[in-house]
C-alpha atoms as a printed R data frame, in Angstrom:
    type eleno elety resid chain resno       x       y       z
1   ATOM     1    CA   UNK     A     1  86.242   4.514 -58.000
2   ATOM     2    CA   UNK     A     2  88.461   4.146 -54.602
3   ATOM     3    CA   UNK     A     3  86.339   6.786 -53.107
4   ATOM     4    CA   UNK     A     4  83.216   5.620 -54.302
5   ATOM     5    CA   UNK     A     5  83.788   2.208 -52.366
6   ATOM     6    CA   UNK     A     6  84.976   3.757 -49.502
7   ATOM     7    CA   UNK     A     7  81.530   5.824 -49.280
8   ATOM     8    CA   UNK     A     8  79.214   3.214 -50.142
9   ATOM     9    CA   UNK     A     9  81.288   0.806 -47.093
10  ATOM    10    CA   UNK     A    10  81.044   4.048 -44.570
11  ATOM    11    CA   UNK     A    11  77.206   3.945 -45.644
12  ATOM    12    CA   UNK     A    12  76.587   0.344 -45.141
13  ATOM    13    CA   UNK     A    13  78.952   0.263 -41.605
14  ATOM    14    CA   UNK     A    14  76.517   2.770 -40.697
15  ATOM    15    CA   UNK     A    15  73.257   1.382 -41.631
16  ATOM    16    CA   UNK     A    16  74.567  -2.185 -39.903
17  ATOM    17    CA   UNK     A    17  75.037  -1.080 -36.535
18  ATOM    18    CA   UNK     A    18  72.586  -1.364 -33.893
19  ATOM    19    CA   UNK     A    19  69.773   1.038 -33.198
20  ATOM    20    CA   UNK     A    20  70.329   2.894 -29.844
21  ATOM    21    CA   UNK     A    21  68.090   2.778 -27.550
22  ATOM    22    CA   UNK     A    22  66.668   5.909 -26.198
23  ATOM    23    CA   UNK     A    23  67.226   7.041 -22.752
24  ATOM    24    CA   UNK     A    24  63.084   7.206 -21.443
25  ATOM    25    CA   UNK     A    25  63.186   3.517 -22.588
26  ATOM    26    CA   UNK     A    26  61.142   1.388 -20.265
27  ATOM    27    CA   UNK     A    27  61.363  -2.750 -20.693
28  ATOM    28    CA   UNK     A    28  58.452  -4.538 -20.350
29  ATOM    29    CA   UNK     A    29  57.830  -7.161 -17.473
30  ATOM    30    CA   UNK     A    30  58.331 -10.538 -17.533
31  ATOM    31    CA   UNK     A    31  55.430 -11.405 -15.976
32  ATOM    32    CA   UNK     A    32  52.471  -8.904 -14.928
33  ATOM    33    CA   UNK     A    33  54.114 -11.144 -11.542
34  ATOM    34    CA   UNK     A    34  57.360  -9.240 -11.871
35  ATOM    35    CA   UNK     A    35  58.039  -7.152  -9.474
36  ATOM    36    CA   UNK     A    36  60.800  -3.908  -9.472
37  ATOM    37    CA   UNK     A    37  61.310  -3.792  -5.655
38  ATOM    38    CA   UNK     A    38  60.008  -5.522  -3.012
39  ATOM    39    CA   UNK     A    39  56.687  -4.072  -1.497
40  ATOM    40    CA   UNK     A    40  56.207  -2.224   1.609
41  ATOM    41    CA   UNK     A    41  56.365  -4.389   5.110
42  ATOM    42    CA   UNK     A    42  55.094  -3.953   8.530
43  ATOM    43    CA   UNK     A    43  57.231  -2.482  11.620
44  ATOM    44    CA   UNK     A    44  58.792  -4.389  13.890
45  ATOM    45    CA   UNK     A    45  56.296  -5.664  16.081
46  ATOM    46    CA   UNK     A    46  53.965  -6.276  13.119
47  ATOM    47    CA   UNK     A    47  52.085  -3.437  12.695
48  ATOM    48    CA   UNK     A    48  52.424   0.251  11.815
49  ATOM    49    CA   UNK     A    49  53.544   2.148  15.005
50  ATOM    50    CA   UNK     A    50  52.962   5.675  14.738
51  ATOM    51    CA   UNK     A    51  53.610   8.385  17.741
52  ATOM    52    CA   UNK     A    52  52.307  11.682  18.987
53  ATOM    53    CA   UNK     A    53  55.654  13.363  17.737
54  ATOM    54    CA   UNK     A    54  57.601  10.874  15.531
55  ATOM    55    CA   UNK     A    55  56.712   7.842  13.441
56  ATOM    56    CA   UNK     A    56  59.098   5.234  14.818
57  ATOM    57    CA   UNK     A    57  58.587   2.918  11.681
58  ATOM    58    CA   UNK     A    58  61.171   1.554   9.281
59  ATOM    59    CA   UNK     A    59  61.640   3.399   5.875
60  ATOM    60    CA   UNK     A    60  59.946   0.028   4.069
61  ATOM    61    CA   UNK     A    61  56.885   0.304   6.497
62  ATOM    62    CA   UNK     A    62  53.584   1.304   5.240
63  ATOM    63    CA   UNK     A    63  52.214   4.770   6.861
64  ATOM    64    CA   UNK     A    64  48.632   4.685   7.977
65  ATOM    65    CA   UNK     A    65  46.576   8.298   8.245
66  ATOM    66    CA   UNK     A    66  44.605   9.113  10.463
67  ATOM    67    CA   UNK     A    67  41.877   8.408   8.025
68  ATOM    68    CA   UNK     A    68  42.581   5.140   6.862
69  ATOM    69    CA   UNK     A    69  43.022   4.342  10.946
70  ATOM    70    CA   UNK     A    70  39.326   5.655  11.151
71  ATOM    71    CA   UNK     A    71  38.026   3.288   8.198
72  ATOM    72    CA   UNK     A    72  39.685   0.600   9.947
73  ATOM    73    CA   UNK     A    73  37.906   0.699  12.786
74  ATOM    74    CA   UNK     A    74  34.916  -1.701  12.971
75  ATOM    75    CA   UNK     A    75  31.191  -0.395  13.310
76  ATOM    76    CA   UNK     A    76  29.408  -1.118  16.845
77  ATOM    77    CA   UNK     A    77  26.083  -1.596  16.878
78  ATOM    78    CA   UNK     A    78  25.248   1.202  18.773
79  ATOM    79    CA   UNK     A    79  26.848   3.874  16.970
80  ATOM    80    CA   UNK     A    80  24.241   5.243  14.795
81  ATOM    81    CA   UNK     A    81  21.079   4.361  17.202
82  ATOM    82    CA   UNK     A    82  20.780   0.904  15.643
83  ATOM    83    CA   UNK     A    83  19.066  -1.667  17.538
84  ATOM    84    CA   UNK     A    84  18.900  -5.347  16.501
85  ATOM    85    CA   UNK     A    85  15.532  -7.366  16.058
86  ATOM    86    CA   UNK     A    86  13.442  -8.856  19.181
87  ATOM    87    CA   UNK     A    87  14.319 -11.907  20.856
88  ATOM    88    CA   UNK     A    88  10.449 -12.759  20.226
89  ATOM    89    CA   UNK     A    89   7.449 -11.566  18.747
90  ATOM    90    CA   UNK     A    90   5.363 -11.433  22.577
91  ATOM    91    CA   UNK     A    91   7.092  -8.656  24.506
92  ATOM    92    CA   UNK     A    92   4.958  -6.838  27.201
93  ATOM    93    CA   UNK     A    93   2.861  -3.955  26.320
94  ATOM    94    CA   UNK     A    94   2.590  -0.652  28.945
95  ATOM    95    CA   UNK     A    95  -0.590   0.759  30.723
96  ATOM    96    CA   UNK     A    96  -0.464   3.758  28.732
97  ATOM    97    CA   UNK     A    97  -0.375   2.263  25.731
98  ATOM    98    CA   UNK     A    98  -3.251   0.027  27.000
99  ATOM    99    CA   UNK     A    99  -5.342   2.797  27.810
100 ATOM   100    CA   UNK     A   100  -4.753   5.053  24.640
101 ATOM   101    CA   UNK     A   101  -7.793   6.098  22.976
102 ATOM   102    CA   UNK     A   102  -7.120   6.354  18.826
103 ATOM   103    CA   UNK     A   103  -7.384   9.733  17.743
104 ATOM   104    CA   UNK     A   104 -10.254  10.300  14.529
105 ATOM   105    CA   UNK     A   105  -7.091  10.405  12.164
106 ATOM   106    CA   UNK     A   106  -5.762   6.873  13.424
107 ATOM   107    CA   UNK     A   107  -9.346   5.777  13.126
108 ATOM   108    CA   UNK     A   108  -9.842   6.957   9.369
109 ATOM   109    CA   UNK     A   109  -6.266   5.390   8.376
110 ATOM   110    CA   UNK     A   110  -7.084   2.076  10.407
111 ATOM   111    CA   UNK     A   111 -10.066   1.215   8.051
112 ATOM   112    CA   UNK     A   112  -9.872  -0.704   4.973
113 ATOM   113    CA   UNK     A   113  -9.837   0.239   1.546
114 ATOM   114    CA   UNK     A   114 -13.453   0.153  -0.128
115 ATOM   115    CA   UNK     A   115 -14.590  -1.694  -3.085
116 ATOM   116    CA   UNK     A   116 -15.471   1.185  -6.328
117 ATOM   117    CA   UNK     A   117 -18.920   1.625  -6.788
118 ATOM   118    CA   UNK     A   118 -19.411   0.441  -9.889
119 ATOM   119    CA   UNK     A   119 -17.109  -2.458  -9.041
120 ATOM   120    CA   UNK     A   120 -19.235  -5.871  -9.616
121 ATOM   121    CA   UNK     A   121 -17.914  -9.026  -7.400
122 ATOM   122    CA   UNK     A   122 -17.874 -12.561  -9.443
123 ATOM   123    CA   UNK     A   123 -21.067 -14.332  -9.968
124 ATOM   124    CA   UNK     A   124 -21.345 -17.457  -7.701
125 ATOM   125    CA   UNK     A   125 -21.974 -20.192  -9.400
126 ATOM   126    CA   UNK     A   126 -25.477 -20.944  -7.824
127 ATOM   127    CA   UNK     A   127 -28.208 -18.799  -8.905
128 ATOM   128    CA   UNK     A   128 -31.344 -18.166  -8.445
129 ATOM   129    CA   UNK     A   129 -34.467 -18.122 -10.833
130 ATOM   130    CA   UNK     A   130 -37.325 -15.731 -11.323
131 ATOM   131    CA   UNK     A   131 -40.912 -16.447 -11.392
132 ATOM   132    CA   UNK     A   132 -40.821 -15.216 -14.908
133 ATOM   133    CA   UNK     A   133 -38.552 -16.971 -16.413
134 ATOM   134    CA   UNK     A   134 -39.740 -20.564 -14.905
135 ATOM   135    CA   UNK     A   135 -43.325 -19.701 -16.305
136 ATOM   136    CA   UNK     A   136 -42.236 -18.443 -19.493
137 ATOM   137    CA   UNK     A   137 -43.424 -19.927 -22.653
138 ATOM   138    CA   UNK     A   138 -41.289 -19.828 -25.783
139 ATOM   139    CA   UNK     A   139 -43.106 -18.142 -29.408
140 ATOM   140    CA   UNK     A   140 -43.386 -20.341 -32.040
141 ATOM   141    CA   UNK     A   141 -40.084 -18.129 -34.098
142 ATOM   142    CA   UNK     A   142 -38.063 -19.743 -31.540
143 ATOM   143    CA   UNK     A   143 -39.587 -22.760 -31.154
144 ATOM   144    CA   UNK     A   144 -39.014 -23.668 -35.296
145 ATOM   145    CA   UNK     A   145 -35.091 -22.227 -33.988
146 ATOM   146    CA   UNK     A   146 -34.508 -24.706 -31.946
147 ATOM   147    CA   UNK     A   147 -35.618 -27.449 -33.980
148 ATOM   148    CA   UNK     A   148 -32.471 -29.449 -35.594
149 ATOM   149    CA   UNK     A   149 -31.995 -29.172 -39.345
150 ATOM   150    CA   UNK     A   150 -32.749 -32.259 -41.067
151 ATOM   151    CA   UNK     A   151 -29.738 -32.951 -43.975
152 ATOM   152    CA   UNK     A   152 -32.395 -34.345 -46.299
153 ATOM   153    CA   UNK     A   153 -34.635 -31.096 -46.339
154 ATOM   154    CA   UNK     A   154 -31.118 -29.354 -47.009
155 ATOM   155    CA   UNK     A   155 -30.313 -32.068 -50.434
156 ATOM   156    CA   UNK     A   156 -32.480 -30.978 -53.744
157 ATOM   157    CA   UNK     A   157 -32.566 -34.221 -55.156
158 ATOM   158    CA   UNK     A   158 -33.532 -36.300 -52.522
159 ATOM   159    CA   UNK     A   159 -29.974 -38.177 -51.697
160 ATOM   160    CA   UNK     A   160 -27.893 -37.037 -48.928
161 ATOM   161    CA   UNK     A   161 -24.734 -35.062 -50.569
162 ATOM   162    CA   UNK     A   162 -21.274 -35.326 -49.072
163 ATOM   163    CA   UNK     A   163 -20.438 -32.752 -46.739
164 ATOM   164    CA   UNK     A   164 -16.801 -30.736 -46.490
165 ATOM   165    CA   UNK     A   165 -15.803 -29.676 -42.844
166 ATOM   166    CA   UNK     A   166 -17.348 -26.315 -43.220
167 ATOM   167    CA   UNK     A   167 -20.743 -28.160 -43.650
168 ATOM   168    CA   UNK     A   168 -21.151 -27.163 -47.120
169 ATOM   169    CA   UNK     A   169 -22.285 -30.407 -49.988
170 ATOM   170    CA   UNK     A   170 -21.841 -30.344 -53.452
171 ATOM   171    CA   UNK     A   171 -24.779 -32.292 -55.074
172 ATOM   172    CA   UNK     A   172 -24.217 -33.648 -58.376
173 ATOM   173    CA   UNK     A   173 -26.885 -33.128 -61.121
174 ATOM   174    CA   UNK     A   174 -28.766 -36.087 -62.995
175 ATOM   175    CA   UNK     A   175 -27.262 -35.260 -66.420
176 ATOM   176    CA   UNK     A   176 -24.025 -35.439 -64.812
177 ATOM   177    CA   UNK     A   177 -24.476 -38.715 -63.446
178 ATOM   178    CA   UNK     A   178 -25.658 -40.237 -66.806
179 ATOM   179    CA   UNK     A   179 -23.406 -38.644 -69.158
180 ATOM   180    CA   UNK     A   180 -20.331 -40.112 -71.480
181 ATOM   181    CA   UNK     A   181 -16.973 -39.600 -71.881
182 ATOM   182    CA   UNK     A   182 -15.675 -39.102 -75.237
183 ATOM   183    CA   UNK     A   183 -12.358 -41.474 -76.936
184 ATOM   184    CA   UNK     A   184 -10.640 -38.547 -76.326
185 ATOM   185    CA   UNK     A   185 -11.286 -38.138 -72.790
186 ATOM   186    CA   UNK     A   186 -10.878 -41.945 -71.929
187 ATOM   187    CA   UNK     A   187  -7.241 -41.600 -73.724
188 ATOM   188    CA   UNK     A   188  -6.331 -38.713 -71.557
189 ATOM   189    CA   UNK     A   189  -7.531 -40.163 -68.130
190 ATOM   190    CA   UNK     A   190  -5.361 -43.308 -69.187
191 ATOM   191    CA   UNK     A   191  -1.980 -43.343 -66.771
192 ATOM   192    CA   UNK     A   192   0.637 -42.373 -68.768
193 ATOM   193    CA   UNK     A   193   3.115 -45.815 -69.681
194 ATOM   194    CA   UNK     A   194   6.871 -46.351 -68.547
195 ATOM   195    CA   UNK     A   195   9.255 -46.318 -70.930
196 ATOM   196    CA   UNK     A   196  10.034 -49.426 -72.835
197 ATOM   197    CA   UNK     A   197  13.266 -49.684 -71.075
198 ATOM   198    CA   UNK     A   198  12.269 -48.379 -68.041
199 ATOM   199    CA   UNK     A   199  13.884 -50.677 -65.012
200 ATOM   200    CA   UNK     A   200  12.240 -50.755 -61.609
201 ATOM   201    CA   UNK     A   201  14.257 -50.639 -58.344
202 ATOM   202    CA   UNK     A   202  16.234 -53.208 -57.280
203 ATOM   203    CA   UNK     A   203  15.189 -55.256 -54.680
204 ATOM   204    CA   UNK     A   204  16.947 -55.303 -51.359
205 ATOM   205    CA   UNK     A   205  17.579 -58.970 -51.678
206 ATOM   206    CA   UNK     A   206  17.989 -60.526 -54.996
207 ATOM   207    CA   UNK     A   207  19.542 -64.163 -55.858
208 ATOM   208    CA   UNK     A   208  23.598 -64.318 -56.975
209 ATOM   209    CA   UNK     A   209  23.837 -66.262 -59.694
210 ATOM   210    CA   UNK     A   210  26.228 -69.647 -59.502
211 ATOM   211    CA   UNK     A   211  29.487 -68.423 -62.229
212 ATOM   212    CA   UNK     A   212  29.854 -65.020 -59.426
213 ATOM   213    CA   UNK     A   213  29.425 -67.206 -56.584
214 ATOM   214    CA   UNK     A   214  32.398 -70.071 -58.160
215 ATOM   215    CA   UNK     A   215  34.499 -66.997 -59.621
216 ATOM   216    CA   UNK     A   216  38.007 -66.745 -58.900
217 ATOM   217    CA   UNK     A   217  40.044 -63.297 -59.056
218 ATOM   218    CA   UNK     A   218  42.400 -63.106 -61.868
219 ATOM   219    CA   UNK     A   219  46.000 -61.725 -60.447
220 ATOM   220    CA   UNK     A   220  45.596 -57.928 -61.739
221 ATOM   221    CA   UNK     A   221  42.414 -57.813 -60.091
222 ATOM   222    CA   UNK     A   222  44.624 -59.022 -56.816
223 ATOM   223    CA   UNK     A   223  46.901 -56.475 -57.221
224 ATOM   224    CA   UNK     A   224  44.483 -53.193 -57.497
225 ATOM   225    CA   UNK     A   225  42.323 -54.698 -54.647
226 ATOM   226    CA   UNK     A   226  45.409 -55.061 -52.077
227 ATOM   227    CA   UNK     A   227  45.921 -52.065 -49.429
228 ATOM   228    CA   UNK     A   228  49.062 -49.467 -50.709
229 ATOM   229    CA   UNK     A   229  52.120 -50.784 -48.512
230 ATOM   230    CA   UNK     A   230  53.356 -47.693 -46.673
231 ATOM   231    CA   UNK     A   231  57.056 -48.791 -48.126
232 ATOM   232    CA   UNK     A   232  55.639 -47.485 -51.878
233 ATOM   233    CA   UNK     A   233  54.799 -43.799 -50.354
234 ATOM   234    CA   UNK     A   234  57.526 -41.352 -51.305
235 ATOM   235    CA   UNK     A   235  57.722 -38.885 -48.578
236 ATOM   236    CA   UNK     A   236  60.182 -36.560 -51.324
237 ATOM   237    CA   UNK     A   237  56.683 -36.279 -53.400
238 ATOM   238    CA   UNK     A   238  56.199 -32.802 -54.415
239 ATOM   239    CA   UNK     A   239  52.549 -32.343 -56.111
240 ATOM   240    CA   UNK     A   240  53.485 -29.198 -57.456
241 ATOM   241    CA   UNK     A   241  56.361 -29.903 -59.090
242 ATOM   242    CA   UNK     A   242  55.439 -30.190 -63.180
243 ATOM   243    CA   UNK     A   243  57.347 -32.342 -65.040
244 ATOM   244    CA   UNK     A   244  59.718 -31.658 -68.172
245 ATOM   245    CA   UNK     A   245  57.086 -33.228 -70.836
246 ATOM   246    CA   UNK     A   246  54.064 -31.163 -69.745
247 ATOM   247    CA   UNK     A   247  56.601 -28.101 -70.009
248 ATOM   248    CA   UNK     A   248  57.516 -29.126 -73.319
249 ATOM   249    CA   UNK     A   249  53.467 -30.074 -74.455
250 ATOM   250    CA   UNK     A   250  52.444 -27.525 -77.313
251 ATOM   251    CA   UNK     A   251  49.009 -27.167 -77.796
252 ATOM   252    CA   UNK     A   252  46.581 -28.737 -80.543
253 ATOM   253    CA   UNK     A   253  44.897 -26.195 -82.758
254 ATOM   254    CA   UNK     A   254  41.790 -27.166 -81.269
255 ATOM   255    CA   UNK     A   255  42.446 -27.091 -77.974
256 ATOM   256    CA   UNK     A   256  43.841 -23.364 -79.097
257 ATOM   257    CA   UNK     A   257  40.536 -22.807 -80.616
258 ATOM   258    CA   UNK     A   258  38.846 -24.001 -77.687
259 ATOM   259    CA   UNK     A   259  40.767 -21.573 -75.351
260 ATOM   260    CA   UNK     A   260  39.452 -18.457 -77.206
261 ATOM   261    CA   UNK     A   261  36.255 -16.768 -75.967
262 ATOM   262    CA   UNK     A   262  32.846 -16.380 -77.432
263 ATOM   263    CA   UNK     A   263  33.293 -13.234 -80.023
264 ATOM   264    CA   UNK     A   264  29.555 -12.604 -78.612
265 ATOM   265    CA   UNK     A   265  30.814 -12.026 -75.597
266 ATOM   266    CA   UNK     A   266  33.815 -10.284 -76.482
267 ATOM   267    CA   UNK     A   267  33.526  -6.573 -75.972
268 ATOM   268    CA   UNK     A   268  35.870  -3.902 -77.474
269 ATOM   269    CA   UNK     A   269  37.973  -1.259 -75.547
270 ATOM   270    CA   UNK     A   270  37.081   1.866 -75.195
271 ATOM   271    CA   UNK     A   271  38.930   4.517 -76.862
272 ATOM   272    CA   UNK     A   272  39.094   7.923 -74.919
C-alpha cells in the first residue's frame, strides 16, 4: 500500500508541474505597434553617405543601391522627348507648310464619311401633295367605312343596351323582363338575419351611467390597483427553484391517464 501511494504522489507531482516551453518558442506582440529593436536611422548629416571605396555610414544606417538611388531620382521633362502643351492654340504656321499641296491619299482620307445607299434621312414634317391624291374621289366601300356606327342599328330590340369597356352590350330579352320569381327564389334573395343575440359595435362615445360615475373603490380594489413598492421585490428570488410541496405532489389517476398517449398513435418496436 506504502508503495502504491508513493507512485500515485510521483504521478500526480509530475502531472502538476508546469509545461516547458519549447526552445523555437516565439511570444506574440503586444501590440502589432511593438517593436523588437529600434529601426534603421540616417547618418550623421541626415542622409545616407556612401563613397567610391567605403560606406562611411553608421551600422544602424539604412544602405541605399545604386538602384534605389536611380528610382529616387525625379523625372525631367525632357528625358524621354516629352514636350508639354502650347501656351495657345494660334502659333505661327511656316511657308512650306503654307505652300504644301495634299497628296491624292491626304485628299481621299480628308473627305467625309458617306451616307449608305439605301440609307433614308427622316421625313420633314412638311410635305407635299400630288395632283392625284387632291383630285381623288373616294368609292362608295369606303365611303359606308367611314360612316360612324349608330348604337341603335347595333340594339335588336330597339333600346340602347349597356355597354362594358370592350364595347360589347348584353340586351335583355322580353320574356326576361316580364317574368316571376318563384317563393322559393324570393326566400333565397332575402339577406340572411343576425343572430338573435347578435350585438353591434360599440360606439366610440357612449353615455356612463350615474352609480359608475358616484362609485367609490372598495379598499381591496385599492390595494391591487397601487404600483408594487420596490421595498416588496426580493432580489434572493430564484424562479427555478421548486418548492418542497410540488416535490412531494403525486399525481391524480386522471391526470396519469391524461399523460399516456393515443394507443392509435402508439407504434410497436421492431424486433430484429
Amino acid at each position: 500500500m506504502a508503495t502504491k501511494s508513493a507512485t500515485s504522489e510521483g504521478r500526480i507531482g509530475s502531472l502538476a508541474n508546469p509545461k516547458s516551453v519549447p526552445l523555437t518558442f516565439q511570444e506574440d506582440r503586444r501590440s502589432v505597434y511593438w517593436v523588437d529593436r529600434l529601426p534603421p536611422t540616417a547618418g550623421p548629416h541626415g542622409t545616407t553617405e556612401i563613397s567610391v571605396v567605403r560606406r562611411t555610414v553608421s551600422e544602424s544606417s539604412p544602405l541605399a543601391s545604386a538602384r534605389v538611388q536611380e528610382l529616387a531620382k525625379h523625372r525631367t521633362p525632357n528625358q524621354h522627348g516629352w514636350r508639354g502643351d502650347r501656351p495657345t492654340p494660334i502659333w505661327g504656321v511656316s511657308e512650306g507648310a503654307q505652300r504644301a499641296d495634299a497628296g491624292p491619299r491626304l485628299v481621299s482620307l480628308s473627305q467625309h464619311k458617306e451616307p449608305h445607299p439605301r440609307y433614308l434621312f427622316d421625313r420633314t414634317a412638311y410635305m407635299t401633295v400630288n395632283e392625284g391624291a387632291k383630285n381623288a374621289t373616294s368609292t362608295e366601300r369606303l365611303g359606308m367605312l367611314c360612316r360612324p356606327k349608330d348604337r341603335r342599328d347595333r340594339d335588336k330590340f330597339g333600346v340602347i343596351s349597356l355597354e362594358t369597356s370592350w364595347g360589347q352590350y348584353n340586351p335583355v330579352s322580353p320574356a326576361a323582363k316580364s317574368a316571376q320569381c318563384t317563393s322559393h327564389v324570393e326566400s333565397l334573395a332575402e339577406p340572411k338575419k343576425y343572430h338573435p343575440r347578435f350585438a353591434g359595435e360599440k360606439p366610440v362615445q357612449w353615455s356612463v351611467d350615474e352609480s359608475a360615475l358616484k362609485a367609490i373603490a372598495n379598499l381591496r380594489l385599492q390595494q391591487l390597483s397601487r404600483p408594487r413598492s420596490r421595498t416588496m421585490i426580493k432580489d434572493d428570488y430564484d424562479p427555478y427553484k421548486v418548492p418542497m410541496a410540488a416535490r412531494r405532489a403525486h399525481a391524480t389517476p386522471r391526470i396519469e391517464e391524461l399523460c399516456l398517449p393515443i394507443p392509435r398513435k402508439v407504434r410497436p418496436k421492431k424486433v430484429v
